Amino acid sequence: MPHRTTRSSDVGSPAELAALLGERGYLADDGLTTACYLALRMGRPLFLEGEAGVGKTELAKTLAAVLGAPLIRLQCYEGLDASQALYDWDFARQLLHLKAAEATGATDAATLEGELYDRRFLIARPLLRALETQPSVLLVDEIDRADDEFEAFLLEVLSDFTISVPELGTISAPVPPVVVVTSNRTRDVHDALKRRCLYHWLEHPSFEREVAILLRRLPGCTETLAADVADAARRRRGGCVVKPPGVAETLDWAEALLTLGARDLDPGLAAATLGAVLKYREDQQAVLRDGVLHRA
């Protein structure tokens, strides 16, 4: 049976939103679904902060599926500037157009210049595409990796969902996109941006919720394997590790074990598949030394 989609304005309650997300395998707790519901109804960006792998990006993807809207993703990185996020002119096509016009004998410089800066030569980057696409879900992923200057620019865009293109004028969103901003907190994001958003900190899921996630997302996973994997991950998060495993890693680990035919957390198979859940040599050595692969 195909999943149903719904408009953001038609989501009647946090519980209804939780059910819609759950239909697509995303099991959110009450705090997250309430924050997400309020962001939809109030038209405010949702700022999600938490460690890598806890489900921030996945929420945006699932929310887009629930709303039947395209997900438009802006991946942030150091050095990202406005032109890379907004728009750019297609210089190659402009040059071809100019040569074609010259070949036909066009000589009016003003007319040629006007034609060169036509909308068809404008390359829409993620922010502009989100404003021009209704409905849409805009994911600004890992804003903490961008520079302070880009943060200030993003705040301006999110304030009125309007972009100014000097050659064309102002472009506004008739219906603002649903916006999800994520941060792994590698640095502090300025208060001004957070004030513009509704904020939620994503914790690692409880043991019971993580077991439910594994069973929902991995058909064929036994309850024993799901419980063993979730328990091993929980104990590792409580220790001194370079990178605690998130839900994404536990899903990868359980899938790897399933691929090898595991029905529970067999220590031999678990040790052989550690690369699916722990991505630092020091963490793998600590697990093998401390016996975390064995049941508590």
mmCIF file of C-alpha atoms in Angstrom:
data_model
loop_
_atom_site.group_PDB
_atom_site.id
_atom_site.type_symbol
_atom_site.label_atom_id
_atom_site.label_comp_id
_atom_site.label_asym_id
_atom_site.label_seq_id
_atom_site.Cartn_x
_atom_site.Cartn_y
_atom_site.Cartn_z
ATOM 1 C CA MET A 1 0.000 0.000 0.000
ATOM 2 C CA PRO A 2 1.463 3.408 -0.976
ATOM 3 C CA HIS A 3 2.190 5.857 1.809
ATOM 4 C CA ARG A 4 -0.188 8.778 2.147
ATOM 5 C CA THR A 5 1.093 12.319 1.825
ATOM 6 C CA THR A 6 -0.377 15.395 3.463
ATOM 7 C CA ARG A 7 -0.014 19.153 3.445
ATOM 8 C CA SER A 8 1.729 20.713 6.424
ATOM 9 C CA SER A 9 -1.410 22.711 7.260
ATOM 10 C CA ASP A 10 -3.429 19.476 7.441
ATOM 11 C CA VAL A 11 -1.313 17.847 10.165
ATOM 12 C CA GLY A 12 -3.656 18.074 13.117
ATOM 13 C CA SER A 13 -1.448 17.230 16.098
ATOM 14 C CA PRO A 14 2.000 16.038 17.157
ATOM 15 C CA ALA A 15 0.568 12.546 17.549
ATOM 16 C CA GLU A 16 -0.695 12.580 13.954
ATOM 17 C CA LEU A 17 2.705 13.756 12.736
ATOM 18 C CA ALA A 18 4.410 10.994 14.745
ATOM 19 C CA ALA A 19 2.132 8.444 13.060
ATOM 20 C CA LEU A 20 2.924 9.830 9.590
ATOM 21 C CA LEU A 21 6.657 9.717 10.287
ATOM 22 C CA GLY A 22 6.320 6.241 11.751
ATOM 23 C CA GLU A 23 4.655 4.963 8.581
ATOM 24 C CA ARG A 24 7.958 5.695 6.854
ATOM 25 C CA GLY A 25 10.122 4.096 9.518
ATOM 26 C CA TYR A 26 11.107 7.223 11.486
ATOM 27 C CA LEU A 27 10.232 6.712 15.153
ATOM 28 C CA ALA A 28 10.405 10.135 16.792
ATOM 29 C CA ASP A 29 9.856 10.808 20.492
ATOM 30 C CA ASP A 30 7.286 13.254 21.851
ATOM 31 C CA GLY A 31 9.715 16.159 22.153
ATOM 32 C CA LEU A 32 10.885 15.943 18.553
ATOM 33 C CA THR A 33 7.437 15.487 17.057
ATOM 34 C CA THR A 34 6.102 18.434 19.058
ATOM 35 C CA ALA A 35 8.941 20.693 17.898
ATOM 36 C CA CYS A 36 8.464 19.560 14.302
ATOM 37 C CA TYR A 37 4.689 20.032 14.467
ATOM 38 C CA LEU A 38 5.047 23.561 15.850
ATOM 39 C CA ALA A 39 7.577 24.438 13.136
ATOM 40 C CA LEU A 40 5.064 23.333 10.486
ATOM 41 C CA ARG A 41 2.096 25.165 11.982
ATOM 42 C CA MET A 42 3.983 28.342 12.923
ATOM 43 C CA GLY A 43 5.975 28.530 9.686
ATOM 44 C CA ARG A 44 9.275 28.658 11.553
ATOM 45 C CA PRO A 45 12.555 26.932 10.660
ATOM 46 C CA LEU A 46 13.385 23.932 12.830
ATOM 47 C CA PHE A 47 16.929 23.962 14.214
ATOM 48 C CA LEU A 48 18.109 20.460 15.138
ATOM 49 C CA GLU A 49 21.307 20.040 17.102
ATOM 50 C CA GLY A 50 22.942 16.867 18.339
ATOM 51 C CA GLU A 51 25.733 14.416 17.733
ATOM 52 C CA ALA A 52 26.262 12.957 14.275
ATOM 53 C CA GLY A 53 24.087 9.959 13.470
ATOM 54 C CA VAL A 54 21.129 10.670 15.765
ATOM 55 C CA GLY A 55 18.668 11.233 12.897
ATOM 56 C CA LYS A 56 18.673 14.979 12.129
ATOM 57 C CA THR A 57 19.114 14.697 8.376
ATOM 58 C CA GLU A 58 16.894 11.640 8.217
ATOM 59 C CA LEU A 59 14.055 13.608 9.811
ATOM 60 C CA ALA A 60 14.186 16.179 7.003
ATOM 61 C CA LYS A 61 14.141 13.404 4.385
ATOM 62 C CA THR A 62 11.205 11.662 6.039
ATOM 63 C CA LEU A 63 9.324 14.923 6.521
ATOM 64 C CA ALA A 64 9.681 15.641 2.802
ATOM 65 C CA ALA A 65 8.216 12.204 2.053
ATOM 66 C CA VAL A 66 5.314 12.825 4.443
ATOM 67 C CA LEU A 67 4.521 16.151 2.768
ATOM 68 C CA GLY A 68 5.027 14.803 -0.752
ATOM 69 C CA ALA A 69 7.520 17.604 -1.343
ATOM 70 C CA PRO A 70 10.984 17.556 -2.905
ATOM 71 C CA LEU A 71 13.893 17.702 -0.467
ATOM 72 C CA ILE A 72 16.299 20.480 -1.441
ATOM 73 C CA ARG A 73 19.578 20.065 0.422
ATOM 74 C CA LEU A 74 22.229 22.683 1.051
ATOM 75 C CA GLN A 75 25.313 20.927 2.418
ATOM 76 C CA CYS A 76 27.371 23.441 4.361
ATOM 77 C CA TYR A 77 31.166 23.496 4.430
ATOM 78 C CA GLU A 78 33.956 25.897 5.267
ATOM 79 C CA GLY A 79 34.202 28.600 2.634
ATOM 80 C CA LEU A 80 30.598 28.293 1.424
ATOM 81 C CA ASP A 81 29.451 31.675 0.124
ATOM 82 C CA ALA A 82 26.195 33.254 -1.012
ATOM 83 C CA SER A 83 26.690 32.610 -4.725
ATOM 84 C CA GLN A 84 27.147 28.878 -4.151
ATOM 85 C CA ALA A 85 23.954 28.754 -2.099
ATOM 86 C CA LEU A 86 21.790 31.210 -4.064
ATOM 87 C CA TYR A 87 22.363 31.352 -7.809
ATOM 88 C CA ASP A 88 24.928 31.727 -10.539
ATOM 89 C CA TRP A 89 24.834 32.813 -14.164
ATOM 90 C CA ASP A 90 25.379 30.179 -16.841
ATOM 91 C CA PHE A 91 28.291 31.901 -18.558
ATOM 92 C CA ALA A 92 28.739 29.145 -21.147
ATOM 93 C CA ARG A 93 25.151 29.442 -22.357
ATOM 94 C CA GLN A 94 25.360 33.233 -22.276
ATOM 95 C CA LEU A 95 28.443 33.118 -24.483
ATOM 96 C CA LEU A 96 26.753 30.749 -26.940
ATOM 97 C CA HIS A 97 23.739 33.048 -27.080
ATOM 98 C CA LEU A 98 25.985 36.041 -27.704
ATOM 99 C CA LYS A 99 27.802 34.272 -30.554
ATOM 100 C CA ALA A 100 24.495 33.165 -32.076
ATOM 101 C CA ALA A 101 23.158 36.724 -31.916
ATOM 102 C CA GLU A 102 26.301 38.086 -33.535
ATOM 103 C CA ALA A 103 26.011 35.481 -36.304
ATOM 104 C CA THR A 104 22.529 36.793 -37.144
ATOM 105 C CA GLY A 105 23.834 40.330 -37.339
ATOM 106 C CA ALA A 106 22.444 41.671 -34.048
ATOM 107 C CA THR A 107 24.202 44.912 -33.115
ATOM 108 C CA ASP A 108 22.003 46.527 -30.447
ATOM 109 C CA ALA A 109 24.216 46.321 -27.351
ATOM 110 C CA ALA A 110 21.428 47.188 -24.897
ATOM 111 C CA THR A 111 19.135 44.509 -26.304
ATOM 112 C CA LEU A 112 21.904 41.906 -26.235
ATOM 113 C CA GLU A 113 22.756 42.712 -22.637
ATOM 114 C CA GLY A 114 19.114 42.403 -21.633
ATOM 115 C CA GLU A 115 18.865 39.020 -23.313
ATOM 116 C CA LEU A 116 22.020 37.767 -21.596
ATOM 117 C CA TYR A 117 20.524 38.362 -18.163
ATOM 118 C CA ASP A 118 17.275 36.580 -18.822
ATOM 119 C CA ARG A 119 15.901 34.106 -16.254
ATOM 120 C CA ARG A 120 16.679 31.142 -18.531
ATOM 121 C CA PHE A 121 20.410 31.764 -18.025
ATOM 122 C CA LEU A 122 20.146 31.815 -14.228
ATOM 123 C CA ILE A 123 21.303 28.647 -12.435
ATOM 124 C CA ALA A 124 19.272 28.242 -9.259
ATOM 125 C CA ARG A 125 21.273 26.939 -6.310
ATOM 126 C CA PRO A 126 19.538 25.311 -3.296
ATOM 127 C CA LEU A 127 18.213 28.457 -1.579
ATOM 128 C CA LEU A 128 16.705 29.912 -4.732
ATOM 129 C CA ARG A 129 15.309 26.531 -5.811
ATOM 130 C CA ALA A 130 13.609 26.172 -2.433
ATOM 131 C CA LEU A 131 11.972 29.587 -2.789
ATOM 132 C CA GLU A 132 10.746 28.802 -6.304
ATOM 133 C CA THR A 133 9.487 25.289 -5.530
ATOM 134 C CA GLN A 134 6.109 24.883 -3.821
ATOM 135 C CA PRO A 135 5.899 22.916 -1.690
ATOM 136 C CA SER A 136 9.452 22.043 -0.725
ATOM 137 C CA VAL A 137 11.546 21.061 2.272
ATOM 138 C CA LEU A 138 14.836 22.936 2.551
ATOM 139 C CA LEU A 139 17.542 21.115 4.498
ATOM 140 C CA VAL A 140 20.458 23.318 5.556
ATOM 141 C CA ASP A 141 22.754 20.533 6.687
ATOM 142 C CA GLU A 142 25.612 21.010 9.165
ATOM 143 C CA ILE A 143 25.421 24.795 9.434
ATOM 144 C CA ASP A 144 28.177 24.597 12.054
ATOM 145 C CA ARG A 145 30.658 23.811 9.255
ATOM 146 C CA ALA A 146 29.958 27.108 7.472
ATOM 147 C CA ASP A 147 31.574 30.449 8.299
ATOM 148 C CA ASP A 148 30.094 33.229 10.423
ATOM 149 C CA GLU A 149 29.496 35.358 7.317
ATOM 150 C CA PHE A 150 27.333 32.675 5.718
ATOM 151 C CA GLU A 151 25.378 32.291 8.941
ATOM 152 C CA ALA A 152 24.522 35.994 8.853
ATOM 153 C CA PHE A 153 23.493 35.726 5.207
ATOM 154 C CA LEU A 154 21.284 32.691 5.906
ATOM 155 C CA LEU A 155 19.579 34.563 8.737
ATOM 156 C CA GLU A 156 18.659 37.329 6.305
ATOM 157 C CA VAL A 157 17.179 34.866 3.794
ATOM 158 C CA LEU A 158 15.179 33.009 6.443
ATOM 159 C CA SER A 159 13.770 36.254 7.823
ATOM 160 C CA ASP A 160 11.570 37.042 4.802
ATOM 161 C CA PHE A 161 12.246 34.249 2.271
ATOM 162 C CA THR A 162 13.188 36.817 -0.337
ATOM 163 C CA ILE A 163 16.227 36.948 -2.624
ATOM 164 C CA SER A 164 17.372 39.939 -4.642
ATOM 165 C CA VAL A 165 18.916 39.324 -8.071
ATOM 166 C CA PRO A 166 20.246 42.711 -9.255
ATOM 167 C CA GLU A 167 19.708 41.926 -12.939
ATOM 168 C CA LEU A 168 16.170 40.552 -12.471
ATOM 169 C CA GLY A 169 14.756 42.056 -9.294
ATOM 170 C CA THR A 170 13.334 40.486 -6.161
ATOM 171 C CA ILE A 171 12.277 36.842 -6.010
ATOM 172 C CA SER A 172 9.978 35.897 -3.148
ATOM 173 C CA ALA A 173 8.471 32.590 -2.102
ATOM 174 C CA PRO A 174 4.658 32.604 -2.458
ATOM 175 C CA VAL A 175 4.655 29.785 0.079
ATOM 176 C CA PRO A 176 7.813 29.596 2.223
ATOM 177 C CA PRO A 177 9.514 26.194 2.258
ATOM 178 C CA VAL A 178 9.602 24.008 5.333
ATOM 179 C CA VAL A 179 13.114 24.597 6.658
ATOM 180 C CA VAL A 180 15.234 22.201 8.721
ATOM 181 C CA VAL A 181 18.648 23.422 9.879
ATOM 182 C CA THR A 182 21.039 20.901 11.430
ATOM 183 C CA SER A 183 24.211 21.218 13.460
ATOM 184 C CA ASN A 184 26.599 18.646 14.924
ATOM 185 C CA ARG A 185 27.834 21.364 17.287
ATOM 186 C CA THR A 186 31.433 21.339 16.119
ATOM 187 C CA ARG A 187 31.191 25.043 16.966
ATOM 188 C CA ASP A 188 28.533 27.251 18.517
ATOM 189 C CA VAL A 189 26.010 28.760 16.121
ATOM 190 C CA HIS A 190 25.151 32.399 16.733
ATOM 191 C CA ASP A 191 22.138 33.180 18.900
ATOM 192 C CA ALA A 192 20.569 35.362 16.188
ATOM 193 C CA LEU A 193 20.053 32.380 13.896
ATOM 194 C CA LYS A 194 18.759 30.180 16.707
ATOM 195 C CA ARG A 195 16.276 32.870 17.738
ATOM 196 C CA ARG A 196 14.797 32.767 14.242
ATOM 197 C CA CYS A 197 14.155 29.028 14.624
ATOM 198 C CA LEU A 198 12.429 26.575 16.902
ATOM 199 C CA TYR A 199 15.212 24.634 18.622
ATOM 200 C CA HIS A 200 15.437 20.958 19.551
ATOM 201 C CA TRP A 201 18.361 18.905 20.812
ATOM 202 C CA LEU A 202 18.333 15.301 19.575
ATOM 203 C CA GLU A 203 19.564 12.764 22.091
ATOM 204 C CA HIS A 204 20.548 9.229 21.270
ATOM 205 C CA PRO A 205 17.357 7.152 21.446
ATOM 206 C CA SER A 206 16.446 5.177 24.505
ATOM 207 C CA PHE A 207 17.216 1.462 24.462
ATOM 208 C CA GLU A 208 13.571 0.575 23.788
ATOM 209 C CA ARG A 209 13.227 3.106 20.967
ATOM 210 C CA GLU A 210 16.457 1.978 19.317
ATOM 211 C CA VAL A 211 15.298 -1.642 19.378
ATOM 212 C CA ALA A 212 12.027 -0.534 17.781
ATOM 213 C CA ILE A 213 13.922 1.406 15.102
ATOM 214 C CA LEU A 214 16.081 -1.595 14.241
ATOM 215 C CA LEU A 215 13.070 -3.885 13.989
ATOM 216 C CA ARG A 216 11.140 -1.373 11.868
ATOM 217 C CA ARG A 217 13.941 -0.515 9.459
ATOM 218 C CA LEU A 218 15.463 -3.973 9.051
ATOM 219 C CA PRO A 219 12.981 -6.680 8.050
ATOM 220 C CA GLY A 220 14.305 -10.025 9.167
ATOM 221 C CA CYS A 221 16.096 -8.645 12.213
ATOM 222 C CA THR A 222 15.300 -10.742 15.262
ATOM 223 C CA GLU A 223 14.330 -9.140 18.553
ATOM 224 C CA THR A 224 17.376 -10.770 20.127
ATOM 225 C CA LEU A 225 19.776 -9.257 17.583
ATOM 226 C CA ALA A 226 18.113 -5.846 17.817
ATOM 227 C CA ALA A 227 18.334 -5.875 21.606
ATOM 228 C CA ASP A 228 21.957 -7.067 21.606
ATOM 229 C CA VAL A 229 23.068 -4.423 19.084
ATOM 230 C CA ALA A 230 21.189 -1.625 20.866
ATOM 231 C CA ASP A 231 22.642 -2.669 24.221
ATOM 232 C CA ALA A 232 26.209 -2.802 22.885
ATOM 233 C CA ALA A 233 25.800 0.633 21.309
ATOM 234 C CA ARG A 234 24.326 2.054 24.520
ATOM 235 C CA ARG A 235 27.224 0.800 26.596
ATOM 236 C CA ARG A 236 29.734 2.197 24.101
ATOM 237 C CA ARG A 237 28.098 5.624 24.221
ATOM 238 C CA GLY A 238 28.511 5.641 27.954
ATOM 239 C CA GLY A 239 32.283 5.146 27.734
ATOM 240 C CA CYS A 240 35.191 7.270 26.584
ATOM 241 C CA VAL A 241 35.143 7.043 22.799
ATOM 242 C CA VAL A 242 36.392 9.146 19.932
ATOM 243 C CA LYS A 243 33.038 8.883 18.135
ATOM 244 C CA PRO A 244 30.011 7.370 19.901
ATOM 245 C CA PRO A 245 27.896 5.317 17.492
ATOM 246 C CA GLY A 246 24.642 6.916 16.372
ATOM 247 C CA VAL A 247 21.478 5.268 15.135
ATOM 248 C CA ALA A 248 22.861 5.334 11.596
ATOM 249 C CA GLU A 249 25.825 3.219 12.732
ATOM 250 C CA THR A 250 23.731 0.737 14.706
ATOM 251 C CA LEU A 251 21.516 0.251 11.653
ATOM 252 C CA ASP A 252 24.598 -0.380 9.503
ATOM 253 C CA TRP A 253 25.984 -2.789 12.065
ATOM 254 C CA ALA A 254 22.767 -4.761 12.421
ATOM 255 C CA GLU A 255 22.428 -4.923 8.633
ATOM 256 C CA ALA A 256 25.994 -6.195 8.303
ATOM 257 C CA LEU A 257 25.339 -8.876 10.924
ATOM 258 C CA LEU A 258 22.103 -9.860 9.178
ATOM 259 C CA THR A 259 23.956 -10.160 5.888
ATOM 260 C CA LEU A 260 26.277 -12.671 7.537
ATOM 261 C CA GLY A 261 23.322 -14.639 8.889
ATOM 262 C CA ALA A 262 23.515 -13.566 12.550
ATOM 263 C CA ARG A 263 20.472 -14.115 14.757
ATOM 264 C CA ASP A 264 22.069 -12.605 17.837
ATOM 265 C CA LEU A 265 25.277 -10.756 18.674
ATOM 266 C CA ASP A 266 27.749 -13.554 18.073
ATOM 267 C CA PRO A 267 31.115 -12.212 19.332
ATOM 268 C CA GLY A 268 33.028 -13.521 16.338
ATOM 269 C CA LEU A 269 30.742 -11.955 13.750
ATOM 270 C CA ALA A 270 30.464 -8.791 15.831
ATOM 271 C CA ALA A 271 34.230 -8.366 15.909
ATOM 272 C CA ALA A 272 34.434 -8.959 12.169
ATOM 273 C CA THR A 273 31.849 -6.234 11.461
ATOM 274 C CA LEU A 274 33.059 -3.536 13.854
ATOM 275 C CA GLY A 275 33.922 -1.311 10.904
ATOM 276 C CA ALA A 276 30.201 -0.797 10.326
ATOM 277 C CA VAL A 277 29.645 0.785 13.736
ATOM 278 C CA LEU A 278 32.990 2.159 14.936
ATOM 279 C CA LYS A 279 35.082 4.259 12.547
ATOM 280 C CA TYR A 280 38.151 4.860 14.731
ATOM 281 C CA ARG A 281 40.822 2.268 15.446
ATOM 282 C CA GLU A 282 41.076 3.362 19.074
ATOM 283 C CA ASP A 283 37.358 2.724 19.638
ATOM 284 C CA GLN A 284 37.545 -0.715 18.031
ATOM 285 C CA GLN A 285 40.525 -1.668 20.189
ATOM 286 C CA ALA A 286 38.722 -0.467 23.325
ATOM 287 C CA VAL A 287 35.627 -2.533 22.464
ATOM 288 C CA LEU A 288 37.676 -5.692 21.927
ATOM 289 C CA ARG A 289 39.646 -5.052 25.106
ATOM 290 C CA ASP A 290 36.672 -4.238 27.340
ATOM 291 C CA GLY A 291 34.403 -6.998 26.066
ATOM 292 C CA VAL A 292 31.534 -4.707 25.032
ATOM 293 C CA LEU A 293 30.613 -7.196 22.315
ATOM 294 C CA HIS A 294 29.357 -9.613 24.924
ATOM 295 C CA ARG A 295 25.933 -9.270 26.493
ATOM 296 C CA ALA A 296 25.693 -7.259 29.667
#
